[in-house]
Short mmCIF file of C-alpha atoms in Angstrom, two decimals:
data_model
loop_
_atom_site.label_atom_id
_atom_site.label_comp_id
_atom_site.label_asym_id
_atom_site.label_seq_id
_atom_site.Cartn_x
_atom_site.Cartn_y
_atom_site.Cartn_z
CA UNK A 136 48.32 -34.92 125.25
CA UNK A 137 45.54 -32.63 125.76
CA UNK A 138 42.74 -33.61 127.86
CA UNK A 139 39.63 -31.86 128.59
CA UNK A 140 36.76 -32.12 130.85
CA UNK A 141 33.63 -32.19 129.91
CA UNK A 142 30.86 -30.77 132.25
CA UNK A 143 27.53 -32.11 130.43
CA UNK A 144 23.99 -31.94 132.37
CA UNK A 145 22.48 -35.89 132.21
CA UNK A 146 19.79 -36.02 129.98
CA UNK A 147 18.26 -38.53 127.33
CA UNK A 148 20.85 -36.85 124.42
CA UNK A 149 24.13 -36.80 126.80
CA UNK A 150 25.35 -39.47 124.81
CA UNK A 151 25.18 -37.51 121.45
CA UNK A 152 26.17 -34.50 122.67
CA UNK A 153 29.52 -35.75 124.02
CA UNK A 154 30.04 -37.74 120.92
CA UNK A 155 29.76 -34.48 119.18
CA UNK A 156 31.95 -32.43 121.51
CA UNK A 157 34.64 -34.92 121.39
CA UNK A 158 34.87 -35.51 117.02
CA UNK A 159 34.44 -31.66 116.68
CA UNK A 160 37.65 -30.94 119.37
CA UNK A 161 39.48 -33.57 118.05
CA UNK A 162 39.10 -32.71 114.57
CA UNK A 163 40.04 -28.87 115.51
CA UNK A 164 43.52 -29.90 117.97
CA UNK A 165 44.81 -31.84 115.45
CA UNK A 166 42.98 -33.04 111.89
CA UNK A 167 45.09 -35.66 111.65
CA UNK A 168 45.39 -37.16 115.18
CA UNK A 169 41.95 -36.38 116.80
CA UNK A 170 41.59 -39.79 118.41
CA UNK A 171 45.31 -38.42 120.88
CA UNK A 172 42.83 -35.73 122.41
CA UNK A 173 42.19 -37.45 125.74
CA UNK A 174 38.53 -36.78 127.90
CA UNK A 175 37.33 -36.86 131.46
CA UNK A 176 33.47 -36.61 131.50
CA UNK A 177 31.67 -35.58 134.54
CA UNK A 178 27.86 -35.35 134.45
CA UNK A 179 25.66 -33.38 136.88
CA UNK A 180 21.55 -33.54 137.60
CA UNK A 181 20.97 -30.95 140.48
CA UNK A 182 20.79 -27.26 139.99
CA UNK A 183 22.05 -26.53 143.82
CA UNK A 184 24.98 -24.87 144.05
CA UNK A 185 26.67 -26.83 146.25
CA UNK A 186 26.13 -30.05 144.24
CA UNK A 187 27.00 -28.39 141.14
CA UNK A 188 30.54 -27.23 142.97
CA UNK A 189 30.81 -30.57 144.30
CA UNK A 190 30.81 -32.04 140.94
CA UNK A 191 33.20 -29.26 139.45
CA UNK A 192 35.49 -29.76 141.75
CA UNK A 193 35.64 -33.45 140.96
CA UNK A 194 36.58 -32.96 137.35
CA UNK A 195 39.08 -30.12 137.83
CA UNK A 196 41.05 -32.72 140.13
CA UNK A 197 41.29 -35.32 137.45
CA UNK A 198 44.91 -35.53 136.71
CA UNK A 199 45.88 -34.11 133.23
CA UNK A 200 42.99 -31.25 132.79
CA UNK A 201 43.86 -28.49 131.37
CA UNK A 202 40.64 -26.82 129.53
CA UNK A 203 37.00 -27.49 130.91
CA UNK A 204 33.74 -27.15 128.31
CA UNK A 205 30.43 -26.88 130.36
CA UNK A 206 27.03 -27.22 128.62
CA UNK A 207 25.15 -25.27 130.65
CA UNK A 208 21.29 -25.19 130.41
CA UNK A 209 18.40 -22.90 131.64
CA UNK A 210 18.05 -24.21 135.23
CA UNK A 211 21.41 -24.61 135.68
CA UNK A 212 22.38 -20.63 135.04
CA UNK A 213 22.53 -19.47 138.10
CA UNK A 214 23.81 -21.80 139.96
CA UNK A 215 26.40 -22.67 136.85
CA UNK A 216 27.40 -19.03 136.94
CA UNK A 217 28.38 -18.94 140.73
CA UNK A 218 30.51 -21.99 140.38
CA UNK A 219 32.66 -21.12 137.24
CA UNK A 220 34.46 -18.19 139.66
CA UNK A 221 36.13 -20.75 141.81
CA UNK A 222 37.25 -22.95 139.14
CA UNK A 223 41.02 -22.46 138.26
CA UNK A 224 41.20 -24.52 135.23
CA UNK A 225 39.95 -22.36 132.35
CA UNK A 226 36.18 -23.12 131.38
CA UNK A 227 34.52 -22.45 128.24
CA UNK A 228 30.55 -22.68 129.44
CA UNK A 229 28.90 -23.66 125.89
CA UNK A 230 25.18 -22.11 126.37
CA UNK A 231 22.29 -23.69 125.52
CA UNK A 232 20.13 -20.50 126.50
CA UNK A 233 18.02 -19.02 123.47
CA UNK A 234 18.05 -15.89 123.31
CA UNK A 235 19.56 -14.73 126.07
CA UNK A 236 22.13 -12.13 126.24
CA UNK A 237 25.37 -12.84 126.38
CA UNK A 238 27.36 -10.81 129.82
CA UNK A 239 30.84 -10.50 130.57
CA UNK A 240 31.64 -11.47 134.20
CA UNK A 241 34.78 -9.97 134.57
CA UNK A 242 36.33 -13.54 135.06
CA UNK A 243 39.63 -13.84 132.76
CA UNK A 244 39.67 -17.49 132.67
CA UNK A 245 35.58 -18.07 131.48
CA UNK A 246 34.75 -17.72 128.37
CA UNK A 247 31.01 -17.30 127.29
CA UNK A 248 29.20 -18.53 123.86
CA UNK A 249 25.73 -18.94 122.83
CA UNK A 250 24.64 -22.50 120.84
CA UNK A 251 21.55 -20.75 119.24
CA UNK A 252 22.99 -17.83 117.24
CA UNK A 253 23.67 -18.01 113.50
CA UNK A 254 26.78 -16.37 113.08
CA UNK A 255 24.96 -13.33 111.04
CA UNK A 256 23.59 -12.79 114.10
CA UNK A 257 26.42 -13.55 116.49
CA UNK A 258 28.79 -10.68 114.23
CA UNK A 259 26.14 -8.63 114.23
CA UNK A 260 25.36 -8.43 117.95
CA UNK A 261 28.89 -8.31 118.86
CA UNK A 262 29.64 -5.07 116.13
CA UNK A 263 26.66 -3.56 117.70
CA UNK A 264 28.00 -3.91 121.18
CA UNK A 265 30.90 -2.88 120.08
CA UNK A 266 29.78 0.49 119.40
CA UNK A 267 28.17 0.80 121.94
CA UNK A 268 31.03 0.27 125.00
CA UNK A 269 29.26 -2.29 126.99
CA UNK A 270 28.98 -5.73 127.55
CA UNK A 271 26.17 -6.46 126.34
CA UNK A 272 24.96 -9.12 123.13
CA UNK A 273 21.77 -8.46 121.05
CA UNK A 274 19.93 -11.61 119.68
CA UNK A 275 18.18 -11.01 116.69
CA UNK A 276 15.36 -13.76 116.31
CA UNK A 277 16.15 -12.81 112.16
CA UNK A 278 17.46 -11.30 109.70
CA UNK A 279 14.98 -10.30 107.26
CA UNK A 280 15.61 -6.85 106.20
CA UNK A 281 17.37 -3.70 107.95
CA UNK A 282 13.71 -2.96 109.07
CA UNK A 283 13.95 -5.81 111.87
CA UNK A 284 17.78 -4.86 112.95
CA UNK A 285 16.48 -1.26 113.98
CA UNK A 286 13.56 -3.10 115.58
CA UNK A 287 15.86 -4.60 117.93
CA UNK A 288 18.12 -1.78 118.69
CA UNK A 289 15.48 0.18 120.57
CA UNK A 290 16.68 3.25 122.54
CA UNK A 291 20.66 3.23 120.22
CA UNK A 292 19.73 5.65 117.50
CA UNK A 293 22.66 7.34 117.58
CA UNK A 294 24.81 4.16 116.33
CA UNK A 295 22.62 3.84 113.11
CA UNK A 296 24.46 5.73 111.27
CA UNK A 297 27.45 4.75 112.17
CA UNK A 298 25.69 0.72 111.55
CA UNK A 299 24.19 2.59 108.41
CA UNK A 300 28.08 3.11 107.31
CA UNK A 301 28.76 -0.48 107.28
CA UNK A 302 25.81 -1.95 106.26
CA UNK A 303 23.80 -1.22 102.79
CA UNK A 304 21.29 -3.78 103.48
CA UNK A 305 21.03 -7.59 105.41
CA UNK A 306 22.99 -9.01 102.72
CA UNK A 307 26.08 -7.35 103.75
CA UNK A 308 25.36 -7.26 107.20
CA UNK A 309 27.74 -10.57 107.41
CA UNK A 310 30.29 -8.44 106.23
CA UNK A 311 30.66 -6.69 109.75
CA UNK A 312 33.18 -7.97 111.42
CA UNK A 313 33.73 -7.11 115.42
CA UNK A 314 37.39 -8.29 116.13
CA UNK A 315 38.07 -6.69 119.61
CA UNK A 316 36.26 -8.79 121.86
CA UNK A 317 37.52 -9.44 125.41
CA UNK A 318 34.60 -11.96 127.28
CA UNK A 319 33.41 -13.70 123.95
CA UNK A 320 36.74 -15.58 122.13
CA UNK A 321 35.71 -15.83 118.61
CA UNK A 322 33.79 -13.86 116.19
CA UNK A 323 33.26 -16.76 114.21
CA UNK A 324 32.43 -19.72 116.14
CA UNK A 325 28.25 -20.34 116.82
CA UNK A 326 27.17 -20.62 112.91
CA UNK A 327 24.18 -22.87 112.81
CA UNK A 328 24.48 -22.25 108.60
CA UNK A 329 26.13 -25.15 107.30
CA UNK A 330 26.65 -24.15 103.82
CA UNK A 331 28.82 -20.81 105.28
CA UNK A 332 32.12 -20.87 103.27
CA UNK A 333 34.12 -21.22 106.46
CA UNK A 334 32.31 -24.31 107.49
CA UNK A 335 32.24 -26.01 104.44
CA UNK A 336 35.86 -28.01 104.85
CA UNK A 337 35.08 -28.77 108.70
CA UNK A 338 31.56 -30.50 107.66
CA UNK A 339 33.15 -32.08 104.70
CA UNK A 340 36.08 -33.48 106.79
CA UNK A 341 33.28 -34.56 109.47
CA UNK A 342 31.32 -36.30 106.78
CA UNK A 343 34.01 -38.32 105.54
CA UNK A 344 35.04 -39.55 108.84
CA UNK A 345 32.05 -40.33 110.66
CA UNK A 346 29.61 -40.68 108.11
CA UNK A 347 26.65 -37.74 109.30
CA UNK A 348 26.48 -34.25 109.41
CA UNK A 349 27.78 -32.72 112.39
CA UNK A 350 26.25 -30.57 115.03
CA UNK A 351 26.43 -26.93 116.22
CA UNK A 352 27.56 -28.84 119.69
CA UNK A 353 30.88 -29.99 116.59
CA UNK A 354 31.08 -26.64 115.13
CA UNK A 355 31.76 -25.14 118.38
CA UNK A 356 33.90 -27.74 119.81
CA UNK A 357 36.17 -27.72 116.13
CA UNK A 358 36.99 -23.87 116.75
CA UNK A 359 37.76 -24.38 119.98
CA UNK A 360 40.25 -26.49 118.82
CA UNK A 361 41.18 -24.49 116.15
CA UNK A 362 42.52 -22.29 119.32
CA UNK A 363 43.79 -24.57 120.49
CA UNK A 364 45.41 -26.07 117.69
CA UNK A 365 49.01 -24.28 118.41
CA UNK A 366 48.90 -25.19 122.07
CA UNK A 367 48.57 -28.70 121.43
CA UNK A 368 51.11 -29.47 119.14
CA UNK A 369 53.90 -27.59 121.85
CA UNK A 370 56.40 -30.18 123.14
CA UNK A 371 56.48 -28.74 126.89
CA UNK A 372 53.70 -28.52 129.14
CA UNK A 373 51.29 -26.43 128.17
CA UNK A 374 49.98 -23.99 131.35
CA UNK A 375 46.56 -22.38 132.20
CA UNK A 376 48.17 -18.95 131.67
CA UNK A 377 49.13 -20.26 127.36
CA UNK A 378 45.51 -21.76 127.02
CA UNK A 379 43.47 -18.46 128.03
CA UNK A 380 45.55 -16.03 125.93
CA UNK A 381 44.87 -18.85 122.93
CA UNK A 382 40.97 -19.26 123.80
CA UNK A 383 41.40 -15.18 123.73
CA UNK A 384 41.99 -14.71 120.05
CA UNK A 385 39.40 -13.89 117.52
CA UNK A 386 39.04 -15.73 115.11
CA UNK A 387 37.64 -14.14 111.50
CA UNK A 388 36.92 -16.51 109.67
CA UNK A 389 36.44 -16.53 105.53
CA UNK A 390 37.14 -14.26 102.47
CA UNK A 391 34.73 -11.65 104.13
CA UNK A 392 38.06 -9.84 105.44
CA UNK A 393 37.60 -7.74 109.10
CA UNK A 394 36.90 -4.56 110.44
CA UNK A 395 38.54 -3.18 113.35
CA UNK A 396 36.68 -1.41 114.91
CA UNK A 397 39.06 -0.17 118.14
CA UNK A 398 42.25 -0.09 116.14
CA UNK A 399 43.62 2.39 118.53
CA UNK A 400 42.50 0.53 121.71
CA UNK A 401 44.76 -1.64 124.02
CA UNK A 402 42.33 -4.82 123.80
CA UNK A 403 41.92 -4.81 120.34
CA UNK A 404 43.62 -8.41 118.73
CA UNK A 405 43.03 -8.85 115.02
CA UNK A 406 43.29 -12.10 114.37
CA UNK A 407 42.91 -14.00 110.55
CA UNK A 408 41.57 -17.63 110.49
CA UNK A 409 42.21 -18.34 106.57
CA UNK A 410 43.91 -20.71 104.54
CA UNK A 411 47.24 -19.06 103.61
CA UNK A 412 48.54 -21.49 101.71
CA UNK A 413 51.69 -22.02 103.57
CA UNK A 414 51.38 -25.92 104.61
CA UNK A 415 50.30 -28.60 102.66
CA UNK A 416 50.28 -31.94 103.41
CA UNK A 417 48.56 -34.39 100.59
CA UNK A 418 47.43 -31.94 98.93
CA UNK A 419 45.00 -30.42 100.73
CA UNK A 420 45.81 -26.26 102.42
CA UNK A 421 45.86 -26.57 106.43
CA UNK A 422 43.78 -23.84 108.03
CA UNK A 423 45.99 -21.79 109.66
CA UNK A 424 45.38 -19.85 112.63
CA UNK A 425 47.94 -16.23 112.66
CA UNK A 426 47.88 -12.89 114.44
CA UNK A 427 48.14 -9.63 112.91
CA UNK A 428 51.47 -9.56 112.61
CA UNK A 429 52.16 -13.10 111.56
CA UNK A 430 49.87 -12.19 109.05
CA UNK A 431 51.56 -9.15 107.61
CA UNK A 432 54.79 -11.35 107.87
CA UNK A 433 53.29 -13.71 105.82
CA UNK A 434 51.97 -11.21 103.56
CA UNK A 435 55.80 -9.48 102.81
CA UNK A 436 57.26 -12.68 102.37
#
């Protein structure tokens, strides 16, 4: 049984957020036995670094906790980032701050996301980040056309030609996938668009089980669970290194394909998430996570 720690700021919505993360992660890790995922919960209120550090240490010391999901709001940002540096457990920061750059803090065990980026915004932002070869994330308030895109790329005129090689108009932006990120563990995790084809399967599953539409928290937790599914199903104990490696795998979902912008770079790691049809249960295709080599073998086999 996998035990996950939840580090959540105390608020009026804490119960809802906690339940959404539980539900989404459970379905992602093991859709058939979601209730077997165990959780340890620690709330925090103070924005004093020492208090946050003690609360995080208390959660980390709970027996069996192998991963921590920490929800971070604006009031706790700086203190939280200082605390996670000393965390011995792999930790995913769920960032509730809207339109905030996602920075690489050089911490191998820490993963960052933004809850408010749509799939289109996130994919495009990381494509641009990769072209610029720097750890930054450009957040677009909306994608209404190429004009808005260029306005967001002030000072980056030299990449516009390269970008237009992939995007002919705004409708093509979603086809551009950045697949070599190291500081961000998924290129298609933060979806707010519930009708996106990559989300339909999960949304339908969630509605059948809980009779409700999942929130972005549940969608995010589901994607994290997918990354961890292979680790969860292994019989032997999971090490921290294996969990970190699993979180570093990049998700590229749906029929859009993938563009490897850094084919010759050692840090590139293309991973496809798709219904490859290799496993079936009850007539439903299982959604699989396969790396580049596994994908080639499946295609040739």
